[in-house]
Coordinates of C-alpha atoms and ligand atoms in Angstrom, one line a residue:
X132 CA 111.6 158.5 226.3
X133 CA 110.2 157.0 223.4
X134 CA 107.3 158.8 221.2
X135 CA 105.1 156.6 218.5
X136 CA 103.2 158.1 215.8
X137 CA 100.0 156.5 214.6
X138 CA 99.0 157.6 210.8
X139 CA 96.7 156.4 208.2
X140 CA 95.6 157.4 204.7
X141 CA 92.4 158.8 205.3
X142 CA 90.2 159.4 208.7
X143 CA 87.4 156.5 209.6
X144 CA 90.2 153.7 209.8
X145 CA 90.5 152.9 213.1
X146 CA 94.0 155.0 213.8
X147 CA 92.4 156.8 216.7
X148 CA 90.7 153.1 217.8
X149 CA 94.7 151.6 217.4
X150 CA 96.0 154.6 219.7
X151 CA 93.4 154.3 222.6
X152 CA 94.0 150.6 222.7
X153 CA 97.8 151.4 223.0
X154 CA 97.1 153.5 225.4
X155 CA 95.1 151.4 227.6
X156 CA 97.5 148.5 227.3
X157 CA 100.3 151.1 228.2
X158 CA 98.4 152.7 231.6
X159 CA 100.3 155.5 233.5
X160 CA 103.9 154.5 230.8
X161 CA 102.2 156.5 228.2
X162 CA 101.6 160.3 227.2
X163 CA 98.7 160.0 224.5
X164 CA 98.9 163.2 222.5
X165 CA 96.0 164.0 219.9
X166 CA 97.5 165.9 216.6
X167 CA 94.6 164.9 214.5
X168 CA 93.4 168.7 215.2
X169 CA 90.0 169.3 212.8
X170 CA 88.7 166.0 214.1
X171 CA 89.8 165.1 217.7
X172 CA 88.1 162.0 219.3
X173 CA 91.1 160.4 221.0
X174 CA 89.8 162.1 224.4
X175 CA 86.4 160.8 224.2
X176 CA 87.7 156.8 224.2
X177 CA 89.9 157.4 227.0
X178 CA 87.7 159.2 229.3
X179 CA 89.3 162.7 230.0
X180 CA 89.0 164.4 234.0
X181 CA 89.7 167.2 235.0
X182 CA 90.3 169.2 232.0
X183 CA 92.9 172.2 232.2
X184 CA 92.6 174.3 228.7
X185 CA 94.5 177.0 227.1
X186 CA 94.6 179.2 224.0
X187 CA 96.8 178.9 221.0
X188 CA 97.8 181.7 218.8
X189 CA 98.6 180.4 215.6
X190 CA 99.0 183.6 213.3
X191 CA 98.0 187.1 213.1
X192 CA 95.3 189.5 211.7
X193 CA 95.0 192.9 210.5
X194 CA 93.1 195.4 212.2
X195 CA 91.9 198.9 211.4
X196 CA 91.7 201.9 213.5
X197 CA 88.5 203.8 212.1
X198 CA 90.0 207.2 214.0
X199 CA 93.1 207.4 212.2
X200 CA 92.1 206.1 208.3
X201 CA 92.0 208.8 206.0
X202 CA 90.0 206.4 203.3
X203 CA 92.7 206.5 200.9
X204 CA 92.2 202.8 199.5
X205 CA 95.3 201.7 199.2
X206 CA 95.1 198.5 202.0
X207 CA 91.8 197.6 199.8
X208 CA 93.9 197.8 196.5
X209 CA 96.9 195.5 197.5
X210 CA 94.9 193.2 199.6
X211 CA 95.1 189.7 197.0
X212 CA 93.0 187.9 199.6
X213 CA 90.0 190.5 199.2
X214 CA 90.0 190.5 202.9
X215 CA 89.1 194.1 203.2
X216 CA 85.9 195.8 202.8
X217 CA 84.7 198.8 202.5
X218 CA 80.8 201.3 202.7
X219 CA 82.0 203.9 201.2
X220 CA 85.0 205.7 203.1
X221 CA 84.7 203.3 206.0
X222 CA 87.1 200.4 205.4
X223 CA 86.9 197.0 207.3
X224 CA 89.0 193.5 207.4
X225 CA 86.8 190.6 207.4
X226 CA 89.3 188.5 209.6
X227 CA 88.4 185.1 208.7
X228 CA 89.8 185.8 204.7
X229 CA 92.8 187.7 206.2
X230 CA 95.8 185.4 205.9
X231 CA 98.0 188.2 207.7
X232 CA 100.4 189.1 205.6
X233 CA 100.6 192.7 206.5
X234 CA 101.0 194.1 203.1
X235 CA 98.3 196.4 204.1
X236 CA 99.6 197.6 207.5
X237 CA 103.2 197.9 205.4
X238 CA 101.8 200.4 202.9
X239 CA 98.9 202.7 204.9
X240 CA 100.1 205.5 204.8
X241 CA 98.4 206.8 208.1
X242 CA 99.6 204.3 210.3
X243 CA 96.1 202.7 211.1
X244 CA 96.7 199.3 210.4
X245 CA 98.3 196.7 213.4
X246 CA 98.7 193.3 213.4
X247 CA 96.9 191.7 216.2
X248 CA 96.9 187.8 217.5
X249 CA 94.4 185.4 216.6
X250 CA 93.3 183.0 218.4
X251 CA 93.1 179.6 216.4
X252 CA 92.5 177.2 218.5
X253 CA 92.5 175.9 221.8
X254 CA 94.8 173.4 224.1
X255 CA 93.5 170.8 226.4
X256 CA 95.8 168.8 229.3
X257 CA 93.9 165.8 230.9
X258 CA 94.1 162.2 233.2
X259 CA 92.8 159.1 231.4
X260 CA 90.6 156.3 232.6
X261 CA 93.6 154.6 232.9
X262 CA 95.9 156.8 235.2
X263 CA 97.9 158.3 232.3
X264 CA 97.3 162.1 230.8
X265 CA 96.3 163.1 227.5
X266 CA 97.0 165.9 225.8
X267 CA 94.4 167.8 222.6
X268 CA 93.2 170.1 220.4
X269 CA 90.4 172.2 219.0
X270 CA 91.0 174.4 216.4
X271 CA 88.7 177.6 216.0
X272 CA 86.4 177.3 213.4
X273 CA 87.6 178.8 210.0
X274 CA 90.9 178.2 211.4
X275 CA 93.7 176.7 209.3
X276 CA 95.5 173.4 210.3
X277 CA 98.7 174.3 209.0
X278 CA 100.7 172.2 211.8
X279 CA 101.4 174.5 213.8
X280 CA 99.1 173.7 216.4
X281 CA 99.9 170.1 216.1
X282 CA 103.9 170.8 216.7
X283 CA 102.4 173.0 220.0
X284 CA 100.0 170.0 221.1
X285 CA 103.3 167.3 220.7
X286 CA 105.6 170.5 222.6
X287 CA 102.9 170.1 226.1
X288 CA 102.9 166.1 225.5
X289 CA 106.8 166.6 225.8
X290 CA 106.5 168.4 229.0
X291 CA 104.3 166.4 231.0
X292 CA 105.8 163.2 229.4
X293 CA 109.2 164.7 231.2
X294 CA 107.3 165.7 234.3
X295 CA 105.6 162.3 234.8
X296 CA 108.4 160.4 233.9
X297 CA 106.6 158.6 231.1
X298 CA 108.4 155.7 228.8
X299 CA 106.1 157.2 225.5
X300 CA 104.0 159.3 224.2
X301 CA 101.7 158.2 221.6
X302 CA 100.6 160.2 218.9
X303 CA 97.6 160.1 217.1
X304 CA 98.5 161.8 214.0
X305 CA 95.6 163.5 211.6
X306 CA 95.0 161.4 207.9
X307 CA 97.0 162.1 205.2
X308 CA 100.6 163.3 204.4
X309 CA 99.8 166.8 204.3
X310 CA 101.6 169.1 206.8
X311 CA 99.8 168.1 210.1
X312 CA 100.7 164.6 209.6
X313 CA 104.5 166.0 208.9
X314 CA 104.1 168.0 212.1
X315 CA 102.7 164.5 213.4
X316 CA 105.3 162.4 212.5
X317 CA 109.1 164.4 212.5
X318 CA 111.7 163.1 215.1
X319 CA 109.3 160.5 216.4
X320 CA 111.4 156.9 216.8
X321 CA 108.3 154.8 214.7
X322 CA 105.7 155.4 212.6
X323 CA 102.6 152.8 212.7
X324 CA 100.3 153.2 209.6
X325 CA 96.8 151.6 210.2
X326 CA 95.8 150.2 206.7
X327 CA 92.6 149.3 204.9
X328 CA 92.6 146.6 202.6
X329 CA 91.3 148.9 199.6
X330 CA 93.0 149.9 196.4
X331 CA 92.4 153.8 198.0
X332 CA 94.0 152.3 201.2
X333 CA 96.8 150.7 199.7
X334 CA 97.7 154.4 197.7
X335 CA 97.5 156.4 200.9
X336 CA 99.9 153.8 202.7
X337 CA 101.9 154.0 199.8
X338 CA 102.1 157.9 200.1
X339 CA 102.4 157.1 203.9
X340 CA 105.6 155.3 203.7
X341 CA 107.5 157.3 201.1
X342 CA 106.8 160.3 203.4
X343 CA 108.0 157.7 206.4
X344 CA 111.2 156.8 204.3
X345 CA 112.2 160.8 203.5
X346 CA 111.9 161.2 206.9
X347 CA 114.0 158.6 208.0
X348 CA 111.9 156.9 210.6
X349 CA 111.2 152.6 211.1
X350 CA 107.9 152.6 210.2
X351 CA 105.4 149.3 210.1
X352 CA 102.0 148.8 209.3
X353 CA 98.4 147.0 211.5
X354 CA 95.7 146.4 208.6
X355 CA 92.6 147.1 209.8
X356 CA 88.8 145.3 208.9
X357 CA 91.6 142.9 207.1
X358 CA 88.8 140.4 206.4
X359 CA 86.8 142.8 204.1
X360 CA 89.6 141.4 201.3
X361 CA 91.9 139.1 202.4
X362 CA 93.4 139.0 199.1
X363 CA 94.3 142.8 199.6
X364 CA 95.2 141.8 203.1
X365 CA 97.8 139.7 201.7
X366 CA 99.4 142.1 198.9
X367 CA 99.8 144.8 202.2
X368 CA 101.6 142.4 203.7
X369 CA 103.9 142.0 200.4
X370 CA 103.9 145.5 200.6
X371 CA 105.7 145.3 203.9
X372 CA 108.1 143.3 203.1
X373 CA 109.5 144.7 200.1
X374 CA 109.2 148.7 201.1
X375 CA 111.2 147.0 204.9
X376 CA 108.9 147.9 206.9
X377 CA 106.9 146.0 209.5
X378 CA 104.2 144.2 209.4
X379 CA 102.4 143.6 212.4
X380 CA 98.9 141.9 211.9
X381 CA 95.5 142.1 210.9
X382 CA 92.3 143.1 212.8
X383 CA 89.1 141.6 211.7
X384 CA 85.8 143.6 211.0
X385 CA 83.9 144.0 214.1
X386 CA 80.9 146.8 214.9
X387 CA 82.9 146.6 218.5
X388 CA 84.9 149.7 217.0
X389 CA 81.7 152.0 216.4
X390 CA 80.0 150.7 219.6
X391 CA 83.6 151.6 221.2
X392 CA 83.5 154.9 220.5
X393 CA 79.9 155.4 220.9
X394 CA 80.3 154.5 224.7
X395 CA 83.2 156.4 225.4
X396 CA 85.7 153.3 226.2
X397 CA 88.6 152.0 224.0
X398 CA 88.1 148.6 221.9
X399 CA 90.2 146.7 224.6
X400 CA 87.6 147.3 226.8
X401 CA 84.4 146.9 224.3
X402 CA 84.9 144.1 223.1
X403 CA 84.6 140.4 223.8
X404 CA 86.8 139.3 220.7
X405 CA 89.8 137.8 221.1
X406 CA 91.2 137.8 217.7
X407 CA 90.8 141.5 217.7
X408 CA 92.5 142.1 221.6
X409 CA 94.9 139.7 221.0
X410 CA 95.9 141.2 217.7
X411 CA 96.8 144.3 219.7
X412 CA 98.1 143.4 222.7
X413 CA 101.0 141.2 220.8
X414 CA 101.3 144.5 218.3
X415 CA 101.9 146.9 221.5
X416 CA 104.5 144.2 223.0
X417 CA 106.5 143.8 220.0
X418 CA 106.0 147.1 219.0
X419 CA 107.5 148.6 222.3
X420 CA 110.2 146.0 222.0
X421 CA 110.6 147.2 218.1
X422 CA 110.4 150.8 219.1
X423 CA 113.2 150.3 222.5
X424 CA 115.6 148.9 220.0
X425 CA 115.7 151.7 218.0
X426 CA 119.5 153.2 217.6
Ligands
SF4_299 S1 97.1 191.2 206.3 FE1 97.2 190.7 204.1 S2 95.4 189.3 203.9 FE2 95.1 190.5 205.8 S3 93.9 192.2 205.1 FE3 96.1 192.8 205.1 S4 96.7 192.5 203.0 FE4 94.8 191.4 203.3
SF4_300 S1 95.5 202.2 203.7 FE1 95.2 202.9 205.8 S2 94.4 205.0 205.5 FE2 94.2 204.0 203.5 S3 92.1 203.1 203.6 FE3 93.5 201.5 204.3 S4 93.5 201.7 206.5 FE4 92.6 203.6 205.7

């Protein structure tokens, strides 16, 4: 089993657009997995049924027990996240600035500080439109993204990918190189980066494929709304071929993308342009054939 991982620079370009279509093309082959946690959206173009949700723990908490404080400060002293309050002998934690570190539960000297579980987000299993399952993410507001939940959303994708017999998951990995996209991206067998043809877009691919190259992964690139500057179209595409990595094609700009997503279906089945499903559907074969190679 094969797993692809679909990254970009920034959100708003069209990487969750790119993985839908994939995953269209692909039918019941494909696992699509959604790691782009604080903004997820792949479920909404593929049509999700019958939903099957869990909880995710994703760190801990400190809690006080009001019976056993004696009011002696010291958890309010040490605290560098000013996560615990206090109305006069009465001492609190305001859970959303606790980053759970337990230095106060390590020196109360009454034993009235536990770490507890927090939630921090939640897990979603699904079927597609198309006959193949999704798997996604919410986190809990306030939550952090640190990866975690990403690295638990590609674990589930595993599973069912295994229990389906599925030839690849696809990953629609969250903007950026920060940790999520890490989580996104580690021991997948390619990395697709979906460009804009901007001097902004042309840093973050830059910062995409140094992050591709320390992890060790083929890695290749689809520029999308190419037409917007074919010039910068063209340097991409220079890009490519000097960094080694793939270039696959260019999508045009078409309003087919936000009209896409506004009615719930991917832009294979929105639109009427052929430049734009064409594009794709020769990326996906070549890509898979790319991808199946892979040593
Ligand atoms: S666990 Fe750490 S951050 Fe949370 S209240 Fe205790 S000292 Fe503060
Ligand atoms: S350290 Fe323990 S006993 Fe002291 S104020 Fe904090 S919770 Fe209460």
């Amino acid at each position: 089993m094969k797993r692809l991982t679909v990254l970009s620079g920034k959100g708003g370009t069209g990487k969750t657009s790119v993985s839908a279509a994939f995953g269209y093309l692909s039918r019941s082959r494909a696992v699509l997995c959604d790691c782009d946690v604080d903004a997820s959206n792949l479920a909404l173009a593929v049509g999700a049924k019958n939903i099957q949700s869990g909880e995710f723990s994703g760190g801990s908490t400190a809690v006080i027990n009001a019976d056993l404080c004696t009011g002696c400060r010291k958890c309010f002293e040490v605290c560098r996240f000013d996560a615990i309050k206090n109305q006069g002998e009465t001492f609190k934690v305001e859970s959303m600035a606790c980053e759970g570190c337990a230095y106060c539960a390590w020196v109360c000297p009454a034993d009235a500080i536990t770490m507890v579980e927090r939630k921090s987000g939640d897990i979603f299993s699904a079927q597609t439109r198309f006959g193949s399952a999704v798997v996604y993410a919410e986190l809990t507001t306030g939550a952090e993204n640190s990866g975690k939940l990403s690295t638990q959303v590609r674990r589930m994708a595993d599973d069912i990918a295994e229990k389906n017999g599925a030839e690849i998951i696809i990953i629609d990995g969250p903007p950026g190189v920060s940790c999520p996209a890490i989580a996104a991206a580690t021991g997948v067998d390619y990395i697709l980066f979906v460009a804009e043809p901007t001097l902004s877009g042309i840093s973050d691919l830059q910062r995409g494929m140094e992050m591709a190259q320390k992890l060790a992964i083929p890695a290749g690139i689809i520029v999308n709304r190419s037409d917007i500057n074919e010039e910068m179209t063209a340097h991409i595409k220079e890009l490519a071929q000097k960094a080694g990595v793939d270039f696959w094609g260019a999508i045009p700009f078409s309003h087919d993308f936000v009209s896409a997503i506004r009615n719930g279906r991917t832009i294979m089945e929105e639109t009427t342009d052929s430049r734009i499903t064409s594009v794709l559907e020769q990326t996906w074969q070549s890509l898979l054939t790319r991808i199946e190679s892979k040593k």
